[in-house]
PDB file of C-alpha atoms in Angstrom:
ATOM      1  CA  UNK X   1     -40.998   7.181  11.564  1.00 47.00           C
ATOM      2  CA  UNK X   2     -39.121   9.989   9.934  1.00 56.00           C
ATOM      3  CA  UNK X   3     -37.381   9.699   6.794  1.00 62.00           C
ATOM      4  CA  UNK X   4     -33.664  10.336   6.645  1.00 83.00           C
ATOM      5  CA  UNK X   5     -32.039  12.832   4.189  1.00 87.00           C
ATOM      6  CA  UNK X   6     -29.354  11.632   1.718  1.00 92.00           C
ATOM      7  CA  UNK X   7     -27.197  13.497  -0.953  1.00 94.00           C
ATOM      8  CA  UNK X   8     -27.356  12.491  -4.412  1.00 96.00           C
ATOM      9  CA  UNK X   9     -25.579  13.614  -7.655  1.00 97.00           C
ATOM     10  CA  UNK X  10     -27.651  15.071 -10.556  1.00 97.00           C
ATOM     11  CA  UNK X  11     -26.622  16.315 -14.182  1.00 96.00           C
ATOM     12  CA  UNK X  12     -27.592  19.708 -15.229  1.00 95.00           C
ATOM     13  CA  UNK X  13     -27.981  19.985 -19.075  1.00 91.00           C
ATOM     14  CA  UNK X  14     -28.168  22.539 -21.696  1.00 83.00           C
ATOM     15  CA  UNK X  15     -25.355  24.353 -20.255  1.00 76.00           C
ATOM     16  CA  UNK X  16     -23.064  24.265 -23.417  1.00 68.00           C
ATOM     17  CA  UNK X  17     -22.789  28.089 -23.778  1.00 76.00           C
ATOM     18  CA  UNK X  18     -22.080  28.569 -20.241  1.00 77.00           C
ATOM     19  CA  UNK X  19     -18.871  29.693 -18.912  1.00 82.00           C
ATOM     20  CA  UNK X  20     -16.690  27.635 -16.440  1.00 84.00           C
ATOM     21  CA  UNK X  21     -18.381  27.503 -12.776  1.00 88.00           C
ATOM     22  CA  UNK X  22     -16.465  26.714  -9.832  1.00 93.00           C
ATOM     23  CA  UNK X  23     -17.042  23.779  -7.430  1.00 96.00           C
ATOM     24  CA  UNK X  24     -18.885  24.665  -4.337  1.00 97.00           C
ATOM     25  CA  UNK X  25     -21.154  27.102  -6.060  1.00 96.00           C
ATOM     26  CA  UNK X  26     -24.866  27.070  -4.847  1.00 97.00           C
ATOM     27  CA  UNK X  27     -27.546  26.776  -7.571  1.00 97.00           C
ATOM     28  CA  UNK X  28     -31.413  27.206  -7.061  1.00 97.00           C
ATOM     29  CA  UNK X  29     -33.448  24.529  -8.380  1.00 97.00           C
ATOM     30  CA  UNK X  30     -37.202  25.051  -9.059  1.00 98.00           C
ATOM     31  CA  UNK X  31     -39.999  22.535 -10.091  1.00 97.00           C
ATOM     32  CA  UNK X  32     -41.714  23.433 -13.161  1.00 96.00           C
ATOM     33  CA  UNK X  33     -44.756  21.086 -13.360  1.00 94.00           C
ATOM     34  CA  UNK X  34     -46.415  23.107 -15.861  1.00 95.00           C
ATOM     35  CA  UNK X  35     -43.547  22.577 -18.479  1.00 95.00           C
ATOM     36  CA  UNK X  36     -44.995  21.425 -21.764  1.00 95.00           C
ATOM     37  CA  UNK X  37     -42.185  18.965 -22.448  1.00 94.00           C
ATOM     38  CA  UNK X  38     -42.038  17.173 -18.975  1.00 95.00           C
ATOM     39  CA  UNK X  39     -44.390  17.770 -16.066  1.00 95.00           C
ATOM     40  CA  UNK X  40     -41.450  16.818 -13.786  1.00 96.00           C
ATOM     41  CA  UNK X  41     -39.154  19.209 -15.034  1.00 97.00           C
ATOM     42  CA  UNK X  42     -36.656  21.036 -12.816  1.00 97.00           C
ATOM     43  CA  UNK X  43     -35.161  24.429 -13.776  1.00 96.00           C
ATOM     44  CA  UNK X  44     -32.008  25.412 -12.489  1.00 96.00           C
ATOM     45  CA  UNK X  45     -30.942  28.972 -11.739  1.00 95.00           C
ATOM     46  CA  UNK X  46     -27.777  30.731 -11.081  1.00 93.00           C
ATOM     47  CA  UNK X  47     -29.109  33.802  -9.154  1.00 93.00           C
ATOM     48  CA  UNK X  48     -31.848  34.932 -11.529  1.00 93.00           C
ATOM     49  CA  UNK X  49     -30.292  33.556 -14.623  1.00 91.00           C
ATOM     50  CA  UNK X  50     -31.588  30.141 -16.022  1.00 92.00           C
ATOM     51  CA  UNK X  51     -28.642  27.911 -16.881  1.00 92.00           C
ATOM     52  CA  UNK X  52     -30.285  24.602 -17.548  1.00 93.00           C
ATOM     53  CA  UNK X  53     -32.582  21.666 -16.368  1.00 95.00           C
ATOM     54  CA  UNK X  54     -31.795  18.530 -14.361  1.00 96.00           C
ATOM     55  CA  UNK X  55     -31.629  15.900 -17.016  1.00 95.00           C
ATOM     56  CA  UNK X  56     -34.675  13.964 -17.514  1.00 92.00           C
ATOM     57  CA  UNK X  57     -33.434  10.750 -19.208  1.00 87.00           C
ATOM     58  CA  UNK X  58     -30.601   8.039 -18.760  1.00 85.00           C
ATOM     59  CA  UNK X  59     -29.124   9.152 -22.206  1.00 85.00           C
ATOM     60  CA  UNK X  60     -28.440  12.658 -20.683  1.00 88.00           C
ATOM     61  CA  UNK X  61     -27.710  11.731 -16.917  1.00 92.00           C
ATOM     62  CA  UNK X  62     -24.045  10.985 -16.138  1.00 92.00           C
ATOM     63  CA  UNK X  63     -22.894   8.023 -14.390  1.00 90.00           C
ATOM     64  CA  UNK X  64     -23.868   7.763 -10.849  1.00 91.00           C
ATOM     65  CA  UNK X  65     -26.408  10.597 -11.255  1.00 95.00           C
ATOM     66  CA  UNK X  66     -30.178  10.716 -10.536  1.00 94.00           C
ATOM     67  CA  UNK X  67     -32.434  12.216 -13.152  1.00 94.00           C
ATOM     68  CA  UNK X  68     -35.337  14.618 -12.254  1.00 95.00           C
ATOM     69  CA  UNK X  69     -37.982  11.843 -12.181  1.00 93.00           C
ATOM     70  CA  UNK X  70     -35.937  10.148  -9.598  1.00 92.00           C
ATOM     71  CA  UNK X  71     -35.865  13.133  -7.222  1.00 95.00           C
ATOM     72  CA  UNK X  72     -39.208  14.953  -7.968  1.00 95.00           C
ATOM     73  CA  UNK X  73     -41.126  13.626  -5.151  1.00 94.00           C
ATOM     74  CA  UNK X  74     -38.468  13.574  -2.764  1.00 94.00           C
ATOM     75  CA  UNK X  75     -37.436  17.535  -2.846  1.00 96.00           C
ATOM     76  CA  UNK X  76     -39.190  20.803  -2.025  1.00 95.00           C
ATOM     77  CA  UNK X  77     -40.690  23.047  -4.797  1.00 97.00           C
ATOM     78  CA  UNK X  78     -37.553  25.113  -4.762  1.00 97.00           C
ATOM     79  CA  UNK X  79     -34.179  23.756  -3.508  1.00 97.00           C
ATOM     80  CA  UNK X  80     -30.440  24.036  -3.482  1.00 98.00           C
ATOM     81  CA  UNK X  81     -27.812  22.328  -5.651  1.00 97.00           C
ATOM     82  CA  UNK X  82     -24.042  22.453  -4.916  1.00 97.00           C
ATOM     83  CA  UNK X  83     -21.850  22.464  -7.966  1.00 97.00           C
ATOM     84  CA  UNK X  84     -19.190  19.469  -7.824  1.00 97.00           C
ATOM     85  CA  UNK X  85     -17.660  19.971 -11.241  1.00 95.00           C
ATOM     86  CA  UNK X  86     -18.177  20.613 -15.012  1.00 92.00           C
ATOM     87  CA  UNK X  87     -17.929  17.594 -17.263  1.00 91.00           C
ATOM     88  CA  UNK X  88     -18.532  16.362 -20.745  1.00 88.00           C
ATOM     89  CA  UNK X  89     -21.145  13.856 -21.376  1.00 84.00           C
ATOM     90  CA  UNK X  90     -21.162  11.636 -24.672  1.00 82.00           C
ATOM     91  CA  UNK X  91     -24.781  11.122 -25.840  1.00 74.00           C
ATOM     92  CA  UNK X  92     -23.596   9.045 -28.743  1.00 76.00           C
ATOM     93  CA  UNK X  93     -23.622  11.435 -31.798  1.00 77.00           C
ATOM     94  CA  UNK X  94     -22.142  14.368 -29.862  1.00 81.00           C
ATOM     95  CA  UNK X  95     -20.695  15.442 -26.735  1.00 84.00           C
ATOM     96  CA  UNK X  96     -22.628  17.891 -24.191  1.00 85.00           C
ATOM     97  CA  UNK X  97     -21.222  20.144 -21.467  1.00 87.00           C
ATOM     98  CA  UNK X  98     -22.960  19.429 -18.283  1.00 92.00           C
ATOM     99  CA  UNK X  99     -22.808  20.415 -14.569  1.00 94.00           C
ATOM    100  CA  UNK X 100     -22.441  17.635 -11.958  1.00 96.00           C
ATOM    101  CA  UNK X 101     -24.160  18.781  -8.707  1.00 97.00           C
ATOM    102  CA  UNK X 102     -25.403  17.484  -5.306  1.00 97.00           C
ATOM    103  CA  UNK X 103     -28.725  17.906  -3.895  1.00 97.00           C
ATOM    104  CA  UNK X 104     -30.298  16.634  -0.582  1.00 94.00           C
ATOM    105  CA  UNK X 105     -33.392  14.438  -1.023  1.00 93.00           C
ATOM    106  CA  UNK X 106     -35.874  12.959   1.525  1.00 87.00           C
ATOM    107  CA  UNK X 107     -35.307   9.008   1.639  1.00 77.00           C
ATOM    108  CA  UNK X 108     -33.940   7.499  -1.482  1.00 61.00           C
ATOM    109  CA  UNK X 109     -33.962   8.281  -5.193  1.00 57.00           C
ATOM    110  CA  UNK X 110     -35.727   6.072  -7.536  1.00 56.00           C
ATOM    111  CA  UNK X 111     -33.409   3.280  -8.955  1.00 46.00           C
ATOM    112  CA  UNK X 112     -34.931   3.708 -12.324  1.00 43.00           C
ATOM    113  CA  UNK X 113     -33.750   7.253 -12.592  1.00 51.00           C
ATOM    114  CA  UNK X 114     -30.006   6.379 -12.259  1.00 49.00           C
ATOM    115  CA  UNK X 115     -27.777   7.085 -15.165  1.00 50.00           C
ATOM    116  CA  UNK X 116     -25.435   4.528 -14.095  1.00 44.00           C
ATOM    117  CA  UNK X 117     -26.440   2.442 -11.181  1.00 40.00           C
ATOM    118  CA  UNK X 118     -24.793   3.592  -7.988  1.00 39.00           C
ATOM    119  CA  UNK X 119     -24.247   0.041  -6.529  1.00 36.00           C
ATOM    120  CA  UNK X 120     -23.286  -2.101  -9.676  1.00 34.00           C
ATOM    121  CA  UNK X 121     -21.585  -1.398 -12.878  1.00 36.00           C
ATOM    122  CA  UNK X 122     -22.287  -3.385 -16.130  1.00 37.00           C
ATOM    123  CA  UNK X 123     -18.833  -4.277 -18.134  1.00 38.00           C
ATOM    124  CA  UNK X 124     -19.149  -3.225 -21.802  1.00 41.00           C
ATOM    125  CA  UNK X 125     -16.869  -5.370 -24.004  1.00 41.00           C
ATOM    126  CA  UNK X 126     -16.905  -5.001 -27.725  1.00 43.00           C
ATOM    127  CA  UNK X 127     -17.156  -8.165 -29.872  1.00 45.00           C
ATOM    128  CA  UNK X 128     -19.131 -11.503 -29.765  1.00 43.00           C
ATOM    129  CA  UNK X 129     -20.761 -12.735 -26.686  1.00 45.00           C
ATOM    130  CA  UNK X 130     -19.701 -16.181 -27.635  1.00 44.00           C
ATOM    131  CA  UNK X 131     -16.155 -15.102 -27.837  1.00 43.00           C
ATOM    132  CA  UNK X 132     -16.575 -13.626 -24.269  1.00 43.00           C
ATOM    133  CA  UNK X 133     -19.066 -15.409 -22.196  1.00 43.00           C
ATOM    134  CA  UNK X 134     -18.800 -12.859 -19.205  1.00 44.00           C
ATOM    135  CA  UNK X 135     -19.658 -10.051 -21.576  1.00 40.00           C
ATOM    136  CA  UNK X 136     -22.472  -8.902 -19.254  1.00 40.00           C
ATOM    137  CA  UNK X 137     -20.630  -9.642 -16.072  1.00 42.00           C
ATOM    138  CA  UNK X 138     -21.664  -7.253 -13.266  1.00 41.00           C
ATOM    139  CA  UNK X 139     -18.956  -6.044 -11.099  1.00 38.00           C
ATOM    140  CA  UNK X 140     -19.046  -3.949  -7.729  1.00 35.00           C
ATOM    141  CA  UNK X 141     -18.773  -0.301  -8.044  1.00 36.00           C
ATOM    142  CA  UNK X 142     -16.112   1.614  -6.194  1.00 33.00           C
TER     143      UNK X 142
END
Protein backbone atom coordinates (compact mmCIF):
# COMPACT_ATOMS: atom_id res chain seq x y z
CA UNK A 1 0.00 0.00 0.00
CA UNK A 2 1.48 3.31 -1.09
CA UNK A 3 1.58 6.12 1.45
CA UNK A 4 -0.10 9.35 0.46
CA UNK A 5 1.63 12.71 0.42
CA UNK A 6 0.38 15.64 2.43
CA UNK A 7 1.44 19.26 2.83
CA UNK A 8 2.42 20.58 6.24
CA UNK A 9 3.57 23.97 7.44
CA UNK A 10 7.03 24.50 8.93
CA UNK A 11 8.70 27.36 10.80
CA UNK A 12 12.12 28.48 9.59
CA UNK A 13 14.14 30.13 12.36
CA UNK A 14 17.37 32.16 12.57
CA UNK A 15 16.06 34.58 9.93
CA UNK A 16 16.15 37.82 11.98
CA UNK A 17 18.70 39.59 9.75
CA UNK A 18 17.06 38.49 6.53
CA UNK A 19 15.25 40.99 4.29
CA UNK A 20 11.59 40.40 3.45
CA UNK A 21 11.05 37.28 1.31
CA UNK A 22 8.08 36.97 -1.00
CA UNK A 23 5.34 34.35 -0.72
CA UNK A 24 5.64 31.58 -3.29
CA UNK A 25 9.45 31.59 -3.31
CA UNK A 26 11.00 28.11 -3.40
CA UNK A 27 13.66 27.28 -0.81
CA UNK A 28 15.88 24.20 -0.61
CA UNK A 29 15.91 22.15 2.59
CA UNK A 30 18.76 19.74 3.36
CA UNK A 31 19.02 17.24 6.18
CA UNK A 32 22.11 17.75 8.31
CA UNK A 33 22.48 14.50 10.32
CA UNK A 34 26.04 15.40 11.38
CA UNK A 35 24.90 18.66 13.05
CA UNK A 36 26.48 18.69 16.53
CA UNK A 37 23.41 20.28 18.16
CA UNK A 38 20.61 18.23 16.58
CA UNK A 39 21.05 15.03 14.55
CA UNK A 40 17.71 15.75 12.85
CA UNK A 41 18.62 19.31 11.86
CA UNK A 42 17.29 20.53 8.51
CA UNK A 43 19.13 23.50 6.99
CA UNK A 44 17.23 25.88 4.69
CA UNK A 45 18.90 27.55 1.71
CA UNK A 46 17.88 30.31 -0.68
CA UNK A 47 20.00 29.44 -3.68
CA UNK A 48 23.41 28.71 -2.14
CA UNK A 49 22.86 31.00 0.89
CA UNK A 50 21.92 29.40 4.22
CA UNK A 51 19.02 31.39 5.63
CA UNK A 52 18.12 29.29 8.67
CA UNK A 53 16.88 25.97 9.98
CA UNK A 54 13.50 24.31 10.34
CA UNK A 55 12.56 24.85 13.99
CA UNK A 56 13.52 22.08 16.38
CA UNK A 57 11.33 22.69 19.43
CA UNK A 58 7.76 23.59 20.31
CA UNK A 59 9.02 26.90 21.70
CA UNK A 60 10.30 28.01 18.28
CA UNK A 61 7.57 26.36 16.19
CA UNK A 62 4.61 28.53 15.17
CA UNK A 63 1.04 27.35 15.74
CA UNK A 64 -0.11 24.78 13.16
CA UNK A 65 3.48 24.12 12.07
CA UNK A 66 5.54 20.94 12.44
CA UNK A 67 9.14 20.94 13.66
CA UNK A 68 12.10 19.11 12.10
CA UNK A 69 11.68 16.00 14.27
CA UNK A 70 8.12 15.55 13.00
CA UNK A 71 9.06 15.48 9.31
CA UNK A 72 12.65 14.17 9.29
CA UNK A 73 11.69 10.58 8.43
CA UNK A 74 8.99 11.63 5.94
CA UNK A 75 11.14 13.75 3.61
CA UNK A 76 14.05 13.15 1.24
CA UNK A 77 17.59 14.24 2.14
CA UNK A 78 17.02 17.34 -0.01
CA UNK A 79 13.54 18.76 -0.64
CA UNK A 80 11.71 21.99 -1.47
CA UNK A 81 9.73 24.37 0.75
CA UNK A 82 7.39 27.07 -0.52
CA UNK A 83 7.31 30.34 1.44
CA UNK A 84 3.84 31.26 2.69
CA UNK A 85 4.76 34.39 4.68
CA UNK A 86 7.18 36.02 7.08
CA UNK A 87 5.95 36.29 10.65
CA UNK A 88 6.96 37.20 14.19
CA UNK A 89 7.02 34.50 16.85
CA UNK A 90 6.99 35.35 20.55
CA UNK A 91 9.31 32.99 22.46
CA UNK A 92 8.49 34.42 25.87
CA UNK A 93 11.29 36.87 26.50
CA UNK A 94 11.64 38.19 22.94
CA UNK A 95 10.14 38.15 19.48
CA UNK A 96 11.78 36.26 16.62
CA UNK A 97 11.29 36.86 12.94
CA UNK A 98 10.52 33.58 11.19
CA UNK A 99 9.41 32.26 7.82
CA UNK A 100 6.31 30.10 7.57
CA UNK A 101 6.61 27.70 4.64
CA UNK A 102 4.94 24.57 3.32
CA UNK A 103 6.54 21.22 2.51
CA UNK A 104 5.24 17.93 1.17
CA UNK A 105 5.75 14.85 3.37
CA UNK A 106 5.07 11.13 3.01
CA UNK A 107 2.18 9.97 5.20
CA UNK A 108 1.55 12.15 8.25
CA UNK A 109 3.83 14.21 10.47
CA UNK A 110 4.21 13.26 14.12
CA UNK A 111 1.62 14.87 16.44
CA UNK A 112 4.26 15.43 19.14
CA UNK A 113 6.12 17.77 16.83
CA UNK A 114 3.29 20.20 16.18
CA UNK A 115 3.71 23.67 17.64
CA UNK A 116 -0.01 24.09 18.02
CA UNK A 117 -2.04 20.95 17.38
CA UNK A 118 -3.60 21.21 13.91
CA UNK A 119 -6.93 19.71 14.97
CA UNK A 120 -7.59 21.27 18.37
CA UNK A 121 -6.69 24.42 20.23
CA UNK A 122 -6.44 24.95 24.01
CA UNK A 123 -7.98 28.07 25.50
CA UNK A 124 -5.54 30.10 27.57
CA UNK A 125 -7.25 32.27 30.14
CA UNK A 126 -5.45 34.30 32.80
CA UNK A 127 -6.59 33.89 36.37
CA UNK A 128 -7.55 31.19 38.78
CA UNK A 129 -8.85 27.84 37.57
CA UNK A 130 -11.37 27.92 40.43
CA UNK A 131 -12.88 31.13 39.06
CA UNK A 132 -13.17 29.67 35.59
CA UNK A 133 -13.79 25.94 35.64
CA UNK A 134 -13.50 25.62 31.86
CA UNK A 135 -9.98 27.15 31.89
CA UNK A 136 -8.52 24.23 29.98
CA UNK A 137 -11.47 23.65 27.69
CA UNK A 138 -10.52 22.38 24.26
CA UNK A 139 -12.23 23.86 21.23
CA UNK A 140 -12.20 22.78 17.62
CA UNK A 141 -9.77 24.69 15.44
CA UNK A 142 -11.01 26.42 12.31
